[in-house]
PDB file of C-alpha atoms in Angstrom:
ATOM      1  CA  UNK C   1      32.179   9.839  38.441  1.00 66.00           C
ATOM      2  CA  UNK C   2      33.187   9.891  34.598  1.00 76.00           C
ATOM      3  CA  UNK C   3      33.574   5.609  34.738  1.00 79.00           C
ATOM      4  CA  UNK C   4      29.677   5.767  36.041  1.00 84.00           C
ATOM      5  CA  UNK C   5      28.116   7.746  34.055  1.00 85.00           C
ATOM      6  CA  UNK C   6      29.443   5.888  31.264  1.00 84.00           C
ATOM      7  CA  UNK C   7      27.708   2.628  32.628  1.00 84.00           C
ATOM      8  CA  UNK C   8      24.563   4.435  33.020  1.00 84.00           C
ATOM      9  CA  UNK C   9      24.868   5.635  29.476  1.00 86.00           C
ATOM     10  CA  UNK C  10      25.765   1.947  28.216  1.00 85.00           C
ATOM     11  CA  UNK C  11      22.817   0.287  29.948  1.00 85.00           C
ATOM     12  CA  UNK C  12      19.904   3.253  28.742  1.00 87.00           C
ATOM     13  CA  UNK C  13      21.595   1.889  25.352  1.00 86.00           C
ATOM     14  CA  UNK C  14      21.409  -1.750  25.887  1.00 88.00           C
ATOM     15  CA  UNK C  15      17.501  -1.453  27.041  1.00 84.00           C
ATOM     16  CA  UNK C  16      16.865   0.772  24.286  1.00 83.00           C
ATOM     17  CA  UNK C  17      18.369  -1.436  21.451  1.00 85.00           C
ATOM     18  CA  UNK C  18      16.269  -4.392  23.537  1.00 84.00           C
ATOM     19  CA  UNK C  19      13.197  -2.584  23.179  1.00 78.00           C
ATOM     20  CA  UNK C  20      13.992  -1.721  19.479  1.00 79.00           C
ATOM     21  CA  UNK C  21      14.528  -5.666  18.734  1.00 82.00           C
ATOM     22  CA  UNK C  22      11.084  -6.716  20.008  1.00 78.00           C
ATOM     23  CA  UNK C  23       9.660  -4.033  18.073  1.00 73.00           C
ATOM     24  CA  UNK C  24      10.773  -5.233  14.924  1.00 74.00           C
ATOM     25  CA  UNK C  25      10.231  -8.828  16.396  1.00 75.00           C
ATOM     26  CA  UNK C  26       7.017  -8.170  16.899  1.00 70.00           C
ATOM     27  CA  UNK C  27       6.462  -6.336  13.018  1.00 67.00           C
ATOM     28  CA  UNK C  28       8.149  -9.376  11.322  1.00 69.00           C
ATOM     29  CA  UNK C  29       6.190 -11.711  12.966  1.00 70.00           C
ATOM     30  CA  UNK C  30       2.817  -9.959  12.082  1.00 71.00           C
ATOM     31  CA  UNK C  31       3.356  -9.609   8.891  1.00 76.00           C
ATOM     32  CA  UNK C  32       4.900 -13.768   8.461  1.00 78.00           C
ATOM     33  CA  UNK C  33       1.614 -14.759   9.866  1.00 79.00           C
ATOM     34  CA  UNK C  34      -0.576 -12.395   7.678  1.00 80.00           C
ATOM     35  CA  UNK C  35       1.077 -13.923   4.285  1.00 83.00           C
ATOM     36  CA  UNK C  36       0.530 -17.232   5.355  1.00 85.00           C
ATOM     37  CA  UNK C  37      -2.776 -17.004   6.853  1.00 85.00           C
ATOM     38  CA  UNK C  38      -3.327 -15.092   3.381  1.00 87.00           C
ATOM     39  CA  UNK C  39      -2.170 -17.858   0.942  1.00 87.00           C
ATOM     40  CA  UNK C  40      -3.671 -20.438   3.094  1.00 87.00           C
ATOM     41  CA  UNK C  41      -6.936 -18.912   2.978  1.00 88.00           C
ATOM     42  CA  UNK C  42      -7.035 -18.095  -0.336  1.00 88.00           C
ATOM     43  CA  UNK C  43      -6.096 -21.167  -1.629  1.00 87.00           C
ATOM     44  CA  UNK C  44      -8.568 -23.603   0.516  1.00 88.00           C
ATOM     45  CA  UNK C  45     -11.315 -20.448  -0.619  1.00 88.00           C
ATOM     46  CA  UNK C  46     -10.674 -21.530  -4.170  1.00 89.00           C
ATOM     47  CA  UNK C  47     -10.708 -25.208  -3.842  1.00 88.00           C
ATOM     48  CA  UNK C  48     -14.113 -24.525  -1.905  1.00 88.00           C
ATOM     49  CA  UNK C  49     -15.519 -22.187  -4.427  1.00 88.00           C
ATOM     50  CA  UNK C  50     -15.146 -24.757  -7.283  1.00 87.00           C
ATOM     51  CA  UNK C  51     -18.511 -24.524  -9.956  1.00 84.00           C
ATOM     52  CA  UNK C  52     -19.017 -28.522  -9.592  1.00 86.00           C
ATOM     53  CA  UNK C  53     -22.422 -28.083 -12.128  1.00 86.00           C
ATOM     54  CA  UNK C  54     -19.931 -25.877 -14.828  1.00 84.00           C
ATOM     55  CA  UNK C  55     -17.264 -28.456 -14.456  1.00 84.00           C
ATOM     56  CA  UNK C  56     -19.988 -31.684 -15.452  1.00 87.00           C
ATOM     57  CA  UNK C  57     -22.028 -29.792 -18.130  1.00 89.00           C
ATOM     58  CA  UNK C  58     -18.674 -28.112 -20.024  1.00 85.00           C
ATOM     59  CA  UNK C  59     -15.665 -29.436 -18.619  1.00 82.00           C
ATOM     60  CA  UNK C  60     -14.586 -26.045 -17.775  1.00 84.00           C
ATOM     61  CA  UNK C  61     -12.867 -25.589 -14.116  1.00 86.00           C
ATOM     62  CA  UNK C  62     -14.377 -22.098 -12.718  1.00 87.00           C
ATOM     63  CA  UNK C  63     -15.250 -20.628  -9.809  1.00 87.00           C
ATOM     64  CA  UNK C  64     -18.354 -18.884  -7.579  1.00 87.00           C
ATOM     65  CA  UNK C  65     -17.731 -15.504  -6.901  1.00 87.00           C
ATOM     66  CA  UNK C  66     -19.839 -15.235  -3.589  1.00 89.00           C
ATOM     67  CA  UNK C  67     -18.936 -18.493  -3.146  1.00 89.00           C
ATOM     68  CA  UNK C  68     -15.351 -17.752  -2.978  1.00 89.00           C
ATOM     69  CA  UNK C  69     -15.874 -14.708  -0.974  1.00 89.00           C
ATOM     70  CA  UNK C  70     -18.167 -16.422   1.614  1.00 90.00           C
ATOM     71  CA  UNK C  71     -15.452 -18.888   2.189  1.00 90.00           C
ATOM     72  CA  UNK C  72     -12.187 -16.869   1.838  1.00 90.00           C
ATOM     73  CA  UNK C  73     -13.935 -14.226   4.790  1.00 89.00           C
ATOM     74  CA  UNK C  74     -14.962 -17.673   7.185  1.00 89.00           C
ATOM     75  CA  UNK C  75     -11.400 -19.026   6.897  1.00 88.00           C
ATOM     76  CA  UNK C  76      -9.510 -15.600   7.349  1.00 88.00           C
ATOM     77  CA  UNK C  77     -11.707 -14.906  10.716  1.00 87.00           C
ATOM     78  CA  UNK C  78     -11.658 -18.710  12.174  1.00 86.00           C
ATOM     79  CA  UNK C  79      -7.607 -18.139  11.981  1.00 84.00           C
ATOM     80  CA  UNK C  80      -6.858 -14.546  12.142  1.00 82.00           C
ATOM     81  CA  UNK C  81      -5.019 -13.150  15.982  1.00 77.00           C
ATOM     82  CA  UNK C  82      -7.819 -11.128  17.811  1.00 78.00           C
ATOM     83  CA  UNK C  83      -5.207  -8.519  18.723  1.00 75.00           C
ATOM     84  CA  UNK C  84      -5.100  -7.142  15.365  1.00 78.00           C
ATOM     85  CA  UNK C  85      -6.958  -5.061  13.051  1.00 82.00           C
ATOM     86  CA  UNK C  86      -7.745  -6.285   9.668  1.00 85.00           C
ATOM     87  CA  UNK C  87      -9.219  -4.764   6.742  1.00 88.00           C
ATOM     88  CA  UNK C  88      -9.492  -7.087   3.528  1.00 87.00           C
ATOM     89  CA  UNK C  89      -9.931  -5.968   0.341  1.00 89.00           C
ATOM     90  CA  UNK C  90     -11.063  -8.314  -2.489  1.00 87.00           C
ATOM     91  CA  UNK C  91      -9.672  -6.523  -5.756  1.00 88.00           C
ATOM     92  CA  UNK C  92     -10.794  -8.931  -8.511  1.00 86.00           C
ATOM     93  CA  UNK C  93     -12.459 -12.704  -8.879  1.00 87.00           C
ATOM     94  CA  UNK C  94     -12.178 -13.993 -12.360  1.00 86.00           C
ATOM     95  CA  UNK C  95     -15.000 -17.028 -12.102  1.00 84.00           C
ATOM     96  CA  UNK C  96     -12.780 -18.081 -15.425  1.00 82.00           C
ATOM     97  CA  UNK C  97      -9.922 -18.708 -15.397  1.00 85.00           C
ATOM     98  CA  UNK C  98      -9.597 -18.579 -11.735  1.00 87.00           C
ATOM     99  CA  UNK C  99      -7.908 -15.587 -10.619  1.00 89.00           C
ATOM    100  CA  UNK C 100      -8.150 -13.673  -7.405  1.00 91.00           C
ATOM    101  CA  UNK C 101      -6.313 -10.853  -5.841  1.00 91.00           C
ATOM    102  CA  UNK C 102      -6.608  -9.954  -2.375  1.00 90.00           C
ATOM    103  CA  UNK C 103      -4.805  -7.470  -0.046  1.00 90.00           C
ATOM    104  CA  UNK C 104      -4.895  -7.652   3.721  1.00 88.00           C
ATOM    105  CA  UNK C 105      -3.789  -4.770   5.705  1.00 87.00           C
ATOM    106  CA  UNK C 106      -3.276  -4.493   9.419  1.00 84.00           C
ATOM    107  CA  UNK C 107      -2.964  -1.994  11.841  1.00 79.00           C
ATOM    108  CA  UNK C 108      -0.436  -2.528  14.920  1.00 74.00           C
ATOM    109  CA  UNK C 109       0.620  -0.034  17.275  1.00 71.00           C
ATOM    110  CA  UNK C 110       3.512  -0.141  19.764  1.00 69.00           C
ATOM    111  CA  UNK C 111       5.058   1.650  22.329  1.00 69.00           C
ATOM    112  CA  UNK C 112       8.519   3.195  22.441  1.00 66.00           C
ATOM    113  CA  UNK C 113       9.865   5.613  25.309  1.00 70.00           C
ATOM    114  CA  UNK C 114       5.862   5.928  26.496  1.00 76.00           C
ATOM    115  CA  UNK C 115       5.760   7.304  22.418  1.00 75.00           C
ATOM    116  CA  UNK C 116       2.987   5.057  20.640  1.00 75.00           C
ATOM    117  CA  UNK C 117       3.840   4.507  17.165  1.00 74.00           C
ATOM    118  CA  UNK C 118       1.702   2.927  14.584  1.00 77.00           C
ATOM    119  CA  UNK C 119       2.507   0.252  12.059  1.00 77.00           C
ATOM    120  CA  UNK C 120       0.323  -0.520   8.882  1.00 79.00           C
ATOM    121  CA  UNK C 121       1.525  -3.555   7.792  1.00 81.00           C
ATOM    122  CA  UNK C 122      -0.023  -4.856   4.020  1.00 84.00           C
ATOM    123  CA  UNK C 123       0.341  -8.287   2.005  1.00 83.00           C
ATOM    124  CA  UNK C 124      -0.973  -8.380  -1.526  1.00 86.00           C
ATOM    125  CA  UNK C 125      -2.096 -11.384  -3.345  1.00 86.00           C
ATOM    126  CA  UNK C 126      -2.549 -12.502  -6.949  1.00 87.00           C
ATOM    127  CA  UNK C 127      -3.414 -16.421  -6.994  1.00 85.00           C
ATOM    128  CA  UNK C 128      -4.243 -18.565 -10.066  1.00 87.00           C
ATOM    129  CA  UNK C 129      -6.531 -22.133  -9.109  1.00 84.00           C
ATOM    130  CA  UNK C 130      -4.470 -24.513 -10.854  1.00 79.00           C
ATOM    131  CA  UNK C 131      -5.654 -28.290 -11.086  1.00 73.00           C
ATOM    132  CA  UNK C 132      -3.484 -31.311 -12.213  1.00 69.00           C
ATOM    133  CA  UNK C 133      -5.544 -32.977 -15.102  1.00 64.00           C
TER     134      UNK C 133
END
């Protein structure tokens, strides 16, 4: 009786520690895809958002704000996973220099034990349009 109870208690661990490992699977993949999907975005957004007019009257590189936002929100929703909730928040667009800083936080929930726990998951961006002359 004392061997078996032992191998129940060793297999409620071993599904446990299972369930714990896609858990954190599952948080570490989230939050690899949001930075990418973030500096992928952002990056294309500022290419996109380049003043073409400022550039051939001054010969200054800068960028359209609404421009840049239109774009940066179309190429965040045509990639982001459907599953999740975002919220974006656009902190600061510097039309010149080009600056931007963005932060993307989502909201994932999970279950543990029939226990639903909730994950809020953020990635924070600063990004600087730099052009080879």
């Amino acid at each position: 009786m004392k061997e078996s109870m032992w191998g129940i208690f060793i297999v409620g661990v071993g599904v446990l520690g299972i369930a714990l490992v896609f858990l954190f699977q599952s948080l570490t993949n989230t939050e690899e895809s949001n930075t990418n999907l973030l500096k992928e975005a952002t990056s294309a957004a500022m290419y996109d958002s380049i003043d073409i007019a400022a550039y051939r009257t001054s010969g200054i590189i800068k960028i359209d704000r609404e421009k840049f936002a239109e774009n940066f929100y179309r190429r965040f929703a045509e990639k982001a996973d459907l599953s999740y909730t975002y919220k974006l928040d656009i902190y600061d667009i510097n039309e010149y220099p080009p600056k931007v800083s963005i932060k993307i936080s989502t909201t994932t929930a999970s279950t543990v034990n029939n226990d639903i726990m909730e994950f809020e998951l953020s990635s924070k961006t600063d990004a600087i349009l730099e052009l080879p002359y």
